[in-house]
Coordinates of C-alpha atoms and ligand atoms in Angstrom, one line a residue:
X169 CA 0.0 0.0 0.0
X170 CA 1.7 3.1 -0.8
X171 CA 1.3 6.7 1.3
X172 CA -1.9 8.3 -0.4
X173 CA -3.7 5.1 -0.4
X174 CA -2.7 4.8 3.4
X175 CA -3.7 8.7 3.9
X176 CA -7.2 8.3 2.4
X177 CA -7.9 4.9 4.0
X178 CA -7.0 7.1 7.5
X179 CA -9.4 9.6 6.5
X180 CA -12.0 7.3 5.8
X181 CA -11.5 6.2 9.5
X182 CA -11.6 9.6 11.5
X183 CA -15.3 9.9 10.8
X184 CA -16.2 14.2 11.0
X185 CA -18.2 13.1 14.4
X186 CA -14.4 12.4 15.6
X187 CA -13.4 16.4 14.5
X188 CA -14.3 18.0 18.0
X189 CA -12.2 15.2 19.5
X190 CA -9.2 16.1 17.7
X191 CA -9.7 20.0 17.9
X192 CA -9.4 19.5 21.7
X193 CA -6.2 17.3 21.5
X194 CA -4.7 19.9 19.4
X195 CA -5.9 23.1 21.2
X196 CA -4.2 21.5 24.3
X197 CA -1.1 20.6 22.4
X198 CA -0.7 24.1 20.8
X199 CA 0.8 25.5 23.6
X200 CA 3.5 22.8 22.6
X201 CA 4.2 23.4 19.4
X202 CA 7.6 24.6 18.6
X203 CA 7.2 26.6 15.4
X204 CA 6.3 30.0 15.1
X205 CA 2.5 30.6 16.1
X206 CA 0.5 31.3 13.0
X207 CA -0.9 35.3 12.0
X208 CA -4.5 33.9 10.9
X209 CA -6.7 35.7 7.9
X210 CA -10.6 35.3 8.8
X211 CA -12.9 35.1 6.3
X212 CA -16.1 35.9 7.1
X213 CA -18.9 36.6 4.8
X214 CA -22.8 37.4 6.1
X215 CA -23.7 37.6 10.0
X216 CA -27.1 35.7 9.7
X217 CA -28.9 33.1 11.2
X218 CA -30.2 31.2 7.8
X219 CA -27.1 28.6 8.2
X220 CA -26.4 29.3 4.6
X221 CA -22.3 28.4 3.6
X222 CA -22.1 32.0 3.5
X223 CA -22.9 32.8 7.2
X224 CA -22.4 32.7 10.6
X225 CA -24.6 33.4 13.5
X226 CA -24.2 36.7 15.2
X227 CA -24.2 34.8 18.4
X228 CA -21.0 33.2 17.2
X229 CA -19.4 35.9 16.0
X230 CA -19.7 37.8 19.1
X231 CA -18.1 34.6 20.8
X232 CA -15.3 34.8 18.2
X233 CA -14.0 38.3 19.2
X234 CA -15.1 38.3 22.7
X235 CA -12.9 35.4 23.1
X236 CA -9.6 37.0 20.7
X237 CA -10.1 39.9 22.8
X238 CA -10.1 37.9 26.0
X239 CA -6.9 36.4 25.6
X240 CA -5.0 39.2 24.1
X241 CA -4.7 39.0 20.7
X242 CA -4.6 42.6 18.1
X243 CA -6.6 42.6 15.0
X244 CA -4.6 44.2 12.1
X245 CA -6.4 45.6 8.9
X246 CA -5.0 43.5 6.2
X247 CA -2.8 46.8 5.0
X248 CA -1.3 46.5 8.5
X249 CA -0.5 43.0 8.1
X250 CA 1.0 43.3 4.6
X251 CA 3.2 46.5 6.3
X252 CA 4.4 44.3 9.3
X253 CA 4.9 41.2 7.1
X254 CA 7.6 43.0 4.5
X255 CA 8.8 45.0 7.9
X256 CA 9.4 42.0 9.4
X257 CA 7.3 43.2 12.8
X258 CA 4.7 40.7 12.3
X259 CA 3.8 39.2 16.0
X260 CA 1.6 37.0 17.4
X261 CA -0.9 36.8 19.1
X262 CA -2.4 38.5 15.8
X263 CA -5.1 37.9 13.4
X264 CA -6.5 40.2 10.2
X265 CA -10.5 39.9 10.2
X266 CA -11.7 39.9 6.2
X267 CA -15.6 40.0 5.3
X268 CA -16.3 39.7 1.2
X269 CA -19.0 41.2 -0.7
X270 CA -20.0 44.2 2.0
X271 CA -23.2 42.6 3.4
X272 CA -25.5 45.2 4.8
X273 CA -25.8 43.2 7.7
X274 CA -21.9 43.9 8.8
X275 CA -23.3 47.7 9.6
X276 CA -26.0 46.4 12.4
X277 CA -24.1 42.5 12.9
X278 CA -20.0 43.0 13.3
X279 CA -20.1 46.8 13.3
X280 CA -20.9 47.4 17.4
X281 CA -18.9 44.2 18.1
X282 CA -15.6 45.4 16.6
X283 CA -15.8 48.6 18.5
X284 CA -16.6 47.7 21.9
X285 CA -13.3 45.5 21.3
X286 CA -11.3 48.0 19.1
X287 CA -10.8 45.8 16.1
X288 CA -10.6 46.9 13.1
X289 CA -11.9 44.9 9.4
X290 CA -11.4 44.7 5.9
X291 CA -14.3 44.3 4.1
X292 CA -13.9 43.8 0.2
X293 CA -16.3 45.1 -1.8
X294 CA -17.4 44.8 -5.6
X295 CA -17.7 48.7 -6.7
X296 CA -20.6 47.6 -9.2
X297 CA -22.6 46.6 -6.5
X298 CA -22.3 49.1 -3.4
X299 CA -26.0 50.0 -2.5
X300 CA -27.6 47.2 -4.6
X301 CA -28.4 43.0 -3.8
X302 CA -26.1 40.2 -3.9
X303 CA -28.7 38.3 -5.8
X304 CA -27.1 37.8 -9.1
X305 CA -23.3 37.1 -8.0
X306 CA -23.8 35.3 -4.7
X307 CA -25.8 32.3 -3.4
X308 CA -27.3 34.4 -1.1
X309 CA -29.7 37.6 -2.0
X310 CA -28.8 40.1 0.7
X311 CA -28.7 43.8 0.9
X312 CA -25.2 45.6 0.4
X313 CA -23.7 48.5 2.3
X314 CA -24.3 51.5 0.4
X315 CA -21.7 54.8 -0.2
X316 CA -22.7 56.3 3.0
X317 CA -22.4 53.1 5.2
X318 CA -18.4 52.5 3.3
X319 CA -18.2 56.2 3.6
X320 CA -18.7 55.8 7.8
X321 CA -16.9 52.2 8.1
X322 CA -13.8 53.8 6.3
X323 CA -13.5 56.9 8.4
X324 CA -13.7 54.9 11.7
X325 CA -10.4 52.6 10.2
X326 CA -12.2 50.0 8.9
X327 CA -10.4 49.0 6.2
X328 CA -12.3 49.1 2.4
X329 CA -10.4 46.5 -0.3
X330 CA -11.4 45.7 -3.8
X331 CA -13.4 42.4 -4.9
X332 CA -13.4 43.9 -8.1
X333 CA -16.4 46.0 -10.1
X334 CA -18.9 43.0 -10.9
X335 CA -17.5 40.1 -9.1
X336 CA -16.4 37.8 -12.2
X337 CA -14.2 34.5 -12.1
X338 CA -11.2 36.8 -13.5
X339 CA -9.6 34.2 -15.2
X340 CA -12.6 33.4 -17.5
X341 CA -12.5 37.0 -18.8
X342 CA -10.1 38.6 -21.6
X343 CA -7.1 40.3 -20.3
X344 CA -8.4 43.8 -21.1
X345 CA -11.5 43.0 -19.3
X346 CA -9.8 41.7 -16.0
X347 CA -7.5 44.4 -16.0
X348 CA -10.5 47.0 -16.0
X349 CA -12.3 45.1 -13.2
X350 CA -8.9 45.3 -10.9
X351 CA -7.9 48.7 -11.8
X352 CA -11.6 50.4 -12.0
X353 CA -12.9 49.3 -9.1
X354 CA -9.6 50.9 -7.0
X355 CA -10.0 54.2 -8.5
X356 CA -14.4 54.0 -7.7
X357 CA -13.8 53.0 -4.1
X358 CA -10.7 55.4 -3.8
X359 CA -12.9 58.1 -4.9
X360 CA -16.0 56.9 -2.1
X361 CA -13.7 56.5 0.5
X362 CA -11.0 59.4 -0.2
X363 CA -8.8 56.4 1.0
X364 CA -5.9 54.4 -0.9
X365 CA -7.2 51.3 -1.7
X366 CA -4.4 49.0 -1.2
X367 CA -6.0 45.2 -0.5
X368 CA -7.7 43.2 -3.0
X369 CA -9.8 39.8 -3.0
X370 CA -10.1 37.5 -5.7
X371 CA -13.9 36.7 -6.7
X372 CA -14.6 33.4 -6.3
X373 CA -10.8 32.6 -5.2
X374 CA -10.1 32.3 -8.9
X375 CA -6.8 33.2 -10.1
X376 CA -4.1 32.8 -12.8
X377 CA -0.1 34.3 -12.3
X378 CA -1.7 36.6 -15.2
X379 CA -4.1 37.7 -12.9
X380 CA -1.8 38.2 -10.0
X381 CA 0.8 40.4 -12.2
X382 CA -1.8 42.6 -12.8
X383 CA -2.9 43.1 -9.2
X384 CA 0.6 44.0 -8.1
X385 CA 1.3 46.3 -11.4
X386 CA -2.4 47.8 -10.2
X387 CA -1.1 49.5 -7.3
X388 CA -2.7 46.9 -4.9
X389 CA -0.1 46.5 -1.6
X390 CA -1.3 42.7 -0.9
X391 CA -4.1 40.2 -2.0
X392 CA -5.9 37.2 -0.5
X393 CA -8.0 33.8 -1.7
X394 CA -10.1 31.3 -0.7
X395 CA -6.6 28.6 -0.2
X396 CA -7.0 27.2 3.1
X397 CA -4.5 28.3 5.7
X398 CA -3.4 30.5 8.9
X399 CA 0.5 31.3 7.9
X400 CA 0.7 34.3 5.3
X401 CA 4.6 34.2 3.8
X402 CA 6.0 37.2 2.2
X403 CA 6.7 35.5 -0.8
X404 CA 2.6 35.0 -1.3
X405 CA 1.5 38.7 -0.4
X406 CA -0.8 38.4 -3.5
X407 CA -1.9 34.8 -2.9
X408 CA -2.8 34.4 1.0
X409 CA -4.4 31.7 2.5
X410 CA -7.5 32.9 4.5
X411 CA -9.4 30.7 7.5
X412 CA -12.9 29.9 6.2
X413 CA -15.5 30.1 9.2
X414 CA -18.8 28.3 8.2
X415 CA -21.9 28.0 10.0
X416 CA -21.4 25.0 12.4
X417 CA -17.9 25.8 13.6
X418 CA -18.2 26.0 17.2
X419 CA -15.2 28.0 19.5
X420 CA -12.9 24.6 19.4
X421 CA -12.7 24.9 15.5
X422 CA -12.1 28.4 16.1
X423 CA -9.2 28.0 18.4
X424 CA -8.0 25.3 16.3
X425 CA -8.0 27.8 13.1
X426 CA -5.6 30.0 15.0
X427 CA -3.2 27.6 15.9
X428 CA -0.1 25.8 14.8
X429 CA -2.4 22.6 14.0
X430 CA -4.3 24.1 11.8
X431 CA -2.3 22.9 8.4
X432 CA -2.5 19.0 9.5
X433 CA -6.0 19.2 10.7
X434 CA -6.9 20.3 7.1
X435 CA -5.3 17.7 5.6
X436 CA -6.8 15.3 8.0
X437 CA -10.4 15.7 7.4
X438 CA -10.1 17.1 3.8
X439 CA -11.3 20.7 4.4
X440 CA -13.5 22.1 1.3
X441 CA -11.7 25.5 -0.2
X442 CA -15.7 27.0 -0.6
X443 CA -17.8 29.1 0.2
X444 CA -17.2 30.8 -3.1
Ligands
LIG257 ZN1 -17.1 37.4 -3.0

């Protein structure tokens, strides 16, 4: 039997009912660990209670930062990050806090809950759609923030990124029309926020090394997917890894996600790269 027919047998034998039972083990064995602790990207997208792929409960959330706040750790705008990781500064406990698409629902949801912490997010947001529905680019049909709403998260520090103008898969466009989605949507959301817009997501997570030159030629100071993953490297400042947190991840995946076991516990159990 050779190694990947002995990893999958293995994974067919940690059944998911088994997955809080290892995020405990690890969580205690963090503390452990020997390399470096990890500077996590969160990826959040809608702070509802449908249980959709795309959110999470505002109960959960709240747990999320009241317990990041209770043991210490900062919360870096993903500018911040991308500064301290060429400066070298980067250090832990730290985590970046991203939320795609600019659901309306951040405003009433995350808004109060950053600032009774002092956090600050980066919310990415497709310039086409500010004010409108996510009906026709997402799975779910939610309001967006509108001008004054980024207007009003911006000049409290919240940081504003681009997800492009009208959320494509880049790569399925022509190069002319992928460059104007990237380079467009900088200059609309500079002009809302009177801010430099220096952090971009990729819709969908899809990108090319085409796709990528013309992010950094852009102007854009760092960029982030859907990869799985909790350790940013500076090589990669226009390809990070983000942590995913999906409706039915309870405070043990959580810690989990911002430890150094993150990396094998994905490859135990298989993690999906969605939501999308
Ligand atoms: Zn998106």
């Amino acid at each position: 039997m050779n190694g990947a027919a002995g990893n999958s047998r293995l994974r067919r034998l940690i059944k998911p009912a088994a997955r809080p039972v290892v995020q405990f083990l690890f969580n205690r064995l963090g503390p452990l660990s020997s390399s470096p602790a990890p500077v996590p990207i969160l990826l959040y997208h809608s702070l509802d209670g449908s249980g959709s792929d795309l959110s999470l409960s505002p109960e959960k959330f709240r747990r999320q930062m009241a317990w990041l706040h209770r043991h210490g750790w900062r919360v870096l705008t993903l500018s911040g990050y991308a500064a301290a990781l060429k400066g070298g500064t980067l250090r832990p406990p730290a985590a970046v806090i991203t939320f795609d698409d600019g659901y309306k629902n951040f405003f009433a949801q995350a808004r109060p809950v950053l600032d009774r912490y002092g956090f600050k997010a980066t919310i990415f947001i497709a310039a086409d759609f500010v004010g409108r529905s996510s009906g026709s680019f997402s799975l779910l049909d939610l309001p967006l923030l509108d001008r004054s709403e980024l207007a009003a998260l911006s000049g409290e520090g919240h940081e504003i990124g681009s997800h492009t103008l009208s959320h494509p898969s880049l790569p399925r466009l022509t190069a002319d029309r992928s460059r104007r989605e990237i380079e467009e949507s900088k200059t609309v959301l500079e002009e809302l926020t009177g801010e430099e817009i220096g952090s971009f997501a990729y819709p969908r997570g899809d990108y090319t090394a085409g796709i990528v030159e013309m992010v950094r030629t852009a102007g854009y100071q760092a960029a982030v997917t859907l990869r799985p993953g909790n350790r940013g490297r500076m090589e990669e400042i226009f390809t990070l890894p983000r942590v995913t947190l999906r409706p039915g991840d309870g405070l043990g995946y959580f810690r989990l996600a911002l430890g150094p076991f993150f990396g094998r516990y994905q490859r135990l159990f298989q993690l999906p790269v969605r939501p999308r």
